[in-house]
Amino acid sequence: MNRMALLLGVAFGFGLGAARLNDYDVIHNMLLLREPDVFLLMGSAMAIALPALWLLERRAWQTPGRGVMRLVRSRVERKHIFGSAVFGAGWAITGACPGTALAMPAAGVALGLPVVAGIVLGQVLREHMARAAARDLSSRHRSVEMHVIR
Amino acid sequence: MIVLPDRVPWFLIGPLMGVVVVLVYALLNKRLGVSGSYTQVRMLVLGRAAVEPWRVWFLVGILGGAILTTLLRGGAIAGTDYGALGRLLPVGLVVPILLVGGTLIGFGTRWAEGCTSGHGLAGIPSRSPASFAAAATFFATAVAVTFLVHFATGGAL
């Protein structure tokens, strides 16, 4: 499984670099709606994956050693909207997303490193906030329980 | 030696990425996603066992694949270029901007549980309502903020 993941990662990283998605100008021009290339790239990827996955799911595709293929599907929650809005702002500012940020230093773009460092920092911050919120919630629950007991 | 063109057209790379999304599902029974790989690498670095070691290998592969494209273009010299943003502002200002922007990316993708790859490339073909909503939101926000930056800089960006 790990060797397969490595090979698929190489193919993915090759695509990011080959299409120059690790170039600020390419992503910036896309988000300024100046050129359709990256939209067409993502669209054609989805246009191939969507029917293929649909067919595999319908046929109950047996993955090698990992059971019947299951597509990850979830209902919309607030976190998907709020989180994606924050991500979109970061995407616009840096012209990078988690994948292309990795491909930046790989192309000698040293300034990809502060983007990668920021992504790690942001993830840690989010996890801390989520944990603090969970603690807060559970302590509030406890005080409500105490109140009920009294 | 330069084997790879400066920019390989979308109609070659798009289908390649689509096939990778399908193979990650068909062979690993997982949704492809890069932001989740960051989390797994961090676990490993902190000395905790990675819950999903395949994601670590996937991330290593991405680095390898991207380095391969650089080599096929005759190599690159590390520099402080950063496109139009790097031409407009001094490096001392670009670094903190990128750090803040990166923090928003990390915070947002962790919150939304996915990024351009997880919710976009893989999530939409999975026909996941959450991914449709997430992708619509990050595309709309990114275009809006980019135009804001464009007008705020008098069209320089």
Short mmCIF file of C-alpha atoms in Angstrom, two decimals:
data_model
loop_
_atom_site.label_atom_id
_atom_site.label_comp_id
_atom_site.label_asym_id
_atom_site.label_seq_id
_atom_site.Cartn_x
_atom_site.Cartn_y
_atom_site.Cartn_z
CA MET A 1 0.00 0.00 0.00
CA ASN A 2 2.78 2.41 0.90
CA ARG A 3 4.71 1.74 -2.31
CA MET A 4 1.54 2.32 -4.31
CA ALA A 5 0.88 5.58 -2.42
CA LEU A 6 4.44 6.72 -3.16
CA LEU A 7 4.05 6.03 -6.90
CA LEU A 8 0.66 7.75 -7.05
CA GLY A 9 2.17 10.70 -5.16
CA VAL A 10 4.96 10.92 -7.75
CA ALA A 11 2.38 11.02 -10.56
CA PHE A 12 0.39 13.70 -8.72
CA GLY A 13 3.47 15.81 -7.94
CA PHE A 14 4.66 15.43 -11.52
CA GLY A 15 1.31 16.81 -12.71
CA LEU A 16 1.50 19.79 -10.33
CA GLY A 17 5.00 20.68 -11.52
CA ALA A 18 4.46 19.91 -15.22
CA ALA A 19 1.38 22.16 -15.44
CA ARG A 20 3.19 24.85 -13.42
CA LEU A 21 0.53 24.94 -10.73
CA ASN A 22 3.40 25.76 -8.34
CA ASP A 23 3.76 29.17 -9.99
CA TYR A 24 2.11 32.18 -8.28
CA ASP A 25 1.40 33.83 -11.65
CA VAL A 26 -0.42 30.77 -13.05
CA ILE A 27 -2.79 30.52 -10.06
CA HIS A 28 -3.17 34.30 -9.76
CA ASN A 29 -4.16 34.61 -13.44
CA MET A 30 -6.61 31.77 -12.96
CA LEU A 31 -8.24 33.44 -9.94
CA LEU A 32 -8.36 36.74 -11.87
CA LEU A 33 -10.32 34.74 -14.48
CA ARG A 34 -7.73 35.75 -17.08
CA GLU A 35 -7.12 32.27 -18.43
CA PRO A 36 -9.18 29.09 -18.28
CA ASP A 37 -6.32 26.54 -18.28
CA VAL A 38 -6.34 25.57 -14.60
CA PHE A 39 -10.16 25.44 -14.52
CA LEU A 40 -10.04 23.17 -17.57
CA LEU A 41 -7.34 21.06 -15.94
CA MET A 42 -9.39 20.53 -12.77
CA GLY A 43 -12.58 20.10 -14.78
CA SER A 44 -11.11 17.43 -17.04
CA ALA A 45 -9.69 15.58 -14.01
CA MET A 46 -13.17 15.54 -12.43
CA ALA A 47 -14.83 14.66 -15.76
CA ILE A 48 -12.72 11.50 -15.87
CA ALA A 49 -12.89 10.61 -12.17
CA LEU A 50 -16.64 11.12 -11.73
CA PRO A 51 -17.95 8.47 -14.16
CA ALA A 52 -15.08 6.08 -13.35
CA LEU A 53 -15.80 6.23 -9.61
CA TRP A 54 -19.53 5.97 -10.20
CA LEU A 55 -19.03 2.82 -12.26
CA LEU A 56 -16.60 1.26 -9.76
CA GLU A 57 -19.00 2.01 -6.91
CA ARG A 58 -21.93 0.51 -8.82
CA ARG A 59 -19.96 -2.64 -9.54
CA ALA A 60 -18.94 -2.81 -5.82
CA TRP A 61 -15.27 -2.75 -6.81
CA GLN A 62 -13.14 -4.98 -4.59
CA THR A 63 -9.93 -3.10 -3.68
CA PRO A 64 -6.81 -5.26 -3.26
CA GLY A 65 -6.94 -6.29 0.39
CA ARG A 66 -8.97 -3.31 1.59
CA GLY A 67 -12.53 -4.39 1.03
CA VAL A 68 -15.23 -2.96 -1.21
CA MET A 69 -14.45 0.55 -2.46
CA ARG A 70 -16.30 3.20 -0.45
CA LEU A 71 -16.58 6.79 -1.65
CA VAL A 72 -16.25 9.40 1.10
CA ARG A 73 -19.54 11.27 1.15
CA SER A 74 -20.73 13.63 3.88
CA ARG A 75 -23.54 16.08 4.39
CA VAL A 76 -22.81 19.80 4.42
CA GLU A 77 -21.87 21.27 7.78
CA ARG A 78 -20.85 24.75 8.91
CA LYS A 79 -17.21 23.70 9.15
CA HIS A 80 -17.05 22.96 5.41
CA ILE A 81 -18.28 26.46 4.55
CA PHE A 82 -16.36 28.49 7.16
CA GLY A 83 -13.17 26.49 6.78
CA SER A 84 -13.24 26.73 3.00
CA ALA A 85 -13.82 30.49 3.12
CA VAL A 86 -10.68 30.89 5.29
CA PHE A 87 -8.75 28.58 2.98
CA GLY A 88 -9.93 30.49 -0.11
CA ALA A 89 -8.53 33.73 1.32
CA GLY A 90 -5.16 32.08 1.95
CA TRP A 91 -5.22 30.56 -1.53
CA ALA A 92 -5.79 34.00 -3.06
CA ILE A 93 -3.03 35.68 -1.03
CA THR A 94 -0.33 33.06 -1.67
CA GLY A 95 -1.40 31.62 -5.02
CA ALA A 96 -0.79 28.25 -3.40
CA CYS A 97 -2.72 25.37 -1.90
CA PRO A 98 -1.32 22.53 0.25
CA GLY A 99 -0.26 20.46 -2.78
CA THR A 100 1.23 23.20 -4.93
CA ALA A 101 3.02 24.71 -1.91
CA LEU A 102 4.99 21.46 -1.63
CA ALA A 103 5.84 21.62 -5.32
CA MET A 104 7.24 25.16 -4.96
CA PRO A 105 10.47 24.41 -3.06
CA ALA A 106 10.82 21.39 -5.39
CA ALA A 107 11.17 23.87 -8.26
CA GLY A 108 13.69 26.07 -6.43
CA VAL A 109 11.07 28.57 -5.25
CA ALA A 110 12.47 29.18 -1.77
CA LEU A 111 9.50 31.37 -0.82
CA GLY A 112 7.32 28.28 -0.95
CA LEU A 113 8.86 27.42 2.44
CA PRO A 114 7.09 30.18 4.45
CA VAL A 115 3.82 29.04 2.82
CA VAL A 116 4.43 25.43 3.91
CA ALA A 117 5.44 26.63 7.40
CA GLY A 118 2.25 28.72 7.58
CA ILE A 119 0.10 25.73 6.58
CA VAL A 120 1.57 23.62 9.39
CA LEU A 121 1.13 26.50 11.86
CA GLY A 122 -2.47 27.03 10.77
CA GLN A 123 -3.30 23.36 11.21
CA VAL A 124 -1.82 23.34 14.72
CA LEU A 125 -3.77 26.52 15.61
CA ARG A 126 -7.02 25.00 14.37
CA GLU A 127 -6.46 21.80 16.34
CA HIS A 128 -5.75 23.79 19.52
CA MET A 129 -8.91 25.84 19.07
CA ALA A 130 -11.00 22.75 18.38
CA ARG A 131 -9.62 21.05 21.51
CA ALA A 132 -10.24 24.14 23.65
CA ALA A 133 -13.81 24.36 22.36
CA ALA A 134 -14.37 20.68 23.13
CA ARG A 135 -13.02 21.15 26.68
CA ASP A 136 -15.22 24.18 27.18
CA LEU A 137 -18.25 22.27 25.96
CA SER A 138 -17.62 19.26 28.20
CA SER A 139 -17.08 21.43 31.29
CA ARG A 140 -20.31 23.26 30.54
CA HIS A 141 -22.06 19.89 30.24
CA ARG A 142 -20.65 18.90 33.61
CA SER A 143 -21.94 22.05 35.30
CA VAL A 144 -25.37 21.49 33.79
CA GLU A 145 -25.33 17.92 35.11
CA MET A 146 -24.35 19.14 38.59
CA HIS A 147 -27.21 21.61 38.48
CA VAL A 148 -29.67 18.88 37.54
CA ILE A 149 -28.37 16.61 40.34
CA ARG A 150 -28.82 19.37 42.91
CA MET B 1 18.84 18.71 -20.81
CA ILE B 2 15.36 20.12 -21.34
CA VAL B 3 12.86 17.36 -22.03
CA LEU B 4 9.73 18.89 -20.54
CA PRO B 5 8.05 21.98 -21.99
CA ASP B 6 7.68 25.04 -19.80
CA ARG B 7 4.03 24.28 -19.23
CA VAL B 8 2.47 20.97 -20.18
CA PRO B 9 -1.10 21.66 -21.43
CA TRP B 10 -4.15 21.07 -19.23
CA PHE B 11 -5.58 18.34 -21.50
CA LEU B 12 -2.66 16.09 -20.62
CA ILE B 13 -2.29 16.87 -16.90
CA GLY B 14 -6.01 17.05 -16.06
CA PRO B 15 -6.71 13.46 -17.18
CA LEU B 16 -3.50 12.28 -15.44
CA MET B 17 -4.74 13.75 -12.15
CA GLY B 18 -8.21 12.30 -12.70
CA VAL B 19 -6.67 8.84 -13.13
CA VAL B 20 -4.62 9.31 -9.93
CA VAL B 21 -7.81 10.18 -8.00
CA VAL B 22 -9.49 7.03 -9.33
CA LEU B 23 -6.48 4.81 -8.55
CA VAL B 24 -6.17 6.10 -4.97
CA TYR B 25 -9.79 5.05 -4.45
CA ALA B 26 -9.59 1.79 -6.44
CA LEU B 27 -6.29 0.56 -4.97
CA LEU B 28 -6.08 2.14 -1.51
CA ASN B 29 -9.80 2.66 -0.83
CA LYS B 30 -9.05 6.24 0.25
CA ARG B 31 -9.98 9.73 -0.84
CA LEU B 32 -6.95 11.49 -2.28
CA GLY B 33 -6.07 14.63 -0.34
CA VAL B 34 -2.95 16.60 0.41
CA SER B 35 -3.90 18.62 3.50
CA GLY B 36 -4.47 15.38 5.43
CA SER B 37 -0.94 14.31 4.53
CA TYR B 38 0.51 17.36 6.30
CA THR B 39 -1.19 16.21 9.51
CA GLN B 40 0.23 12.69 9.21
CA VAL B 41 3.77 13.97 8.57
CA ARG B 42 3.49 16.25 11.61
CA MET B 43 2.47 13.23 13.76
CA LEU B 44 5.51 11.36 12.53
CA VAL B 45 7.88 14.28 13.20
CA LEU B 46 6.45 14.69 16.73
CA GLY B 47 7.31 11.05 17.37
CA ARG B 48 3.72 9.87 17.40
CA ALA B 49 2.80 7.05 15.05
CA ALA B 50 1.15 8.20 11.85
CA VAL B 51 -2.44 6.93 11.80
CA GLU B 52 -2.35 6.71 8.02
CA PRO B 53 1.25 6.06 6.94
CA TRP B 54 0.24 5.89 3.27
CA ARG B 55 -0.40 9.65 3.39
CA VAL B 56 3.21 10.24 4.42
CA TRP B 57 4.39 8.23 1.41
CA PHE B 58 1.96 10.08 -0.84
CA LEU B 59 3.43 13.41 0.30
CA VAL B 60 6.99 12.18 -0.23
CA GLY B 61 5.89 11.12 -3.72
CA ILE B 62 4.50 14.59 -4.48
CA LEU B 63 7.86 16.12 -3.60
CA GLY B 64 9.65 13.53 -5.74
CA GLY B 65 7.33 14.05 -8.72
CA ALA B 66 7.68 17.81 -8.55
CA ILE B 67 11.48 17.55 -8.30
CA LEU B 68 11.37 15.27 -11.35
CA THR B 69 9.66 17.99 -13.43
CA THR B 70 12.33 20.46 -12.33
CA LEU B 71 15.10 18.07 -13.39
CA LEU B 72 13.41 17.39 -16.74
CA ARG B 73 13.47 21.12 -17.37
CA GLY B 74 17.21 21.19 -16.86
CA GLY B 75 17.20 21.88 -13.14
CA ALA B 76 16.55 25.08 -11.22
CA ILE B 77 18.55 27.42 -9.06
CA ALA B 78 16.94 28.25 -5.73
CA GLY B 79 15.91 31.89 -5.69
CA THR B 80 13.58 34.35 -4.01
CA ASP B 81 11.32 34.83 -7.06
CA TYR B 82 7.60 34.74 -6.38
CA GLY B 83 5.94 35.88 -9.59
CA ALA B 84 4.14 39.21 -9.69
CA LEU B 85 3.95 39.34 -5.88
CA GLY B 86 7.73 39.03 -5.63
CA ARG B 87 8.22 41.73 -8.27
CA LEU B 88 5.90 44.17 -6.50
CA LEU B 89 7.13 43.83 -2.93
CA PRO B 90 10.52 43.34 -1.24
CA VAL B 91 11.32 39.85 0.09
CA GLY B 92 11.18 41.14 3.68
CA LEU B 93 7.51 41.92 3.16
CA VAL B 94 6.64 38.90 0.97
CA VAL B 95 7.78 36.38 3.62
CA PRO B 96 5.38 37.53 6.39
CA ILE B 97 2.55 37.84 3.84
CA LEU B 98 3.13 34.26 2.69
CA LEU B 99 3.38 33.06 6.28
CA VAL B 100 0.01 34.63 7.14
CA GLY B 101 -1.53 33.38 3.89
CA GLY B 102 -0.18 29.90 4.57
CA THR B 103 -1.63 30.00 8.09
CA LEU B 104 -5.06 30.76 6.63
CA ILE B 105 -4.65 27.79 4.25
CA GLY B 106 -3.69 25.41 7.08
CA PHE B 107 -6.37 26.70 9.46
CA GLY B 108 -9.09 26.61 6.81
CA THR B 109 -8.29 23.23 5.29
CA ARG B 110 -8.06 21.59 8.73
CA TRP B 111 -11.38 23.14 9.66
CA ALA B 112 -13.08 22.16 6.38
CA GLU B 113 -11.36 18.75 6.40
CA GLY B 114 -10.05 19.11 2.87
CA CYS B 115 -8.48 21.38 0.29
CA THR B 116 -8.38 21.77 -3.50
CA SER B 117 -7.45 18.12 -3.90
CA GLY B 118 -9.56 16.47 -1.19
CA HIS B 119 -12.80 18.43 -1.67
CA GLY B 120 -12.13 19.51 -5.27
CA LEU B 121 -10.37 16.90 -7.38
CA ALA B 122 -11.50 13.90 -5.32
CA GLY B 123 -14.56 15.13 -3.38
CA ILE B 124 -16.64 16.36 -6.31
CA PRO B 125 -16.24 13.13 -8.32
CA SER B 126 -17.26 11.28 -5.12
CA ARG B 127 -20.54 13.23 -5.36
CA SER B 128 -20.20 14.40 -1.77
CA PRO B 129 -22.51 17.30 -0.83
CA ALA B 130 -19.93 18.59 1.66
CA SER B 131 -17.30 18.70 -1.07
CA PHE B 132 -19.59 20.54 -3.52
CA ALA B 133 -20.25 23.14 -0.85
CA ALA B 134 -16.59 23.38 0.19
CA ALA B 135 -15.29 23.70 -3.38
CA ALA B 136 -17.91 26.30 -4.30
CA THR B 137 -16.95 28.28 -1.19
CA PHE B 138 -13.19 28.22 -1.65
CA PHE B 139 -13.40 29.04 -5.36
CA ALA B 140 -15.80 31.93 -4.76
CA THR B 141 -13.78 33.30 -1.82
CA ALA B 142 -10.46 32.97 -3.66
CA VAL B 143 -11.75 34.80 -6.75
CA ALA B 144 -13.32 37.53 -4.59
CA VAL B 145 -10.16 38.06 -2.49
CA THR B 146 -7.98 37.99 -5.63
CA PHE B 147 -10.06 40.76 -7.23
CA LEU B 148 -9.89 42.68 -3.94
CA VAL B 149 -6.08 42.41 -4.03
CA HIS B 150 -6.13 43.39 -7.71
CA PHE B 151 -8.03 46.62 -7.10
CA ALA B 152 -6.27 47.40 -3.81
CA THR B 153 -2.90 47.29 -5.60
CA GLY B 154 -4.19 49.42 -8.47
CA GLY B 155 -4.00 46.47 -10.85
CA ALA B 156 -0.35 45.69 -10.07
CA LEU B 157 -1.39 42.22 -8.90
#
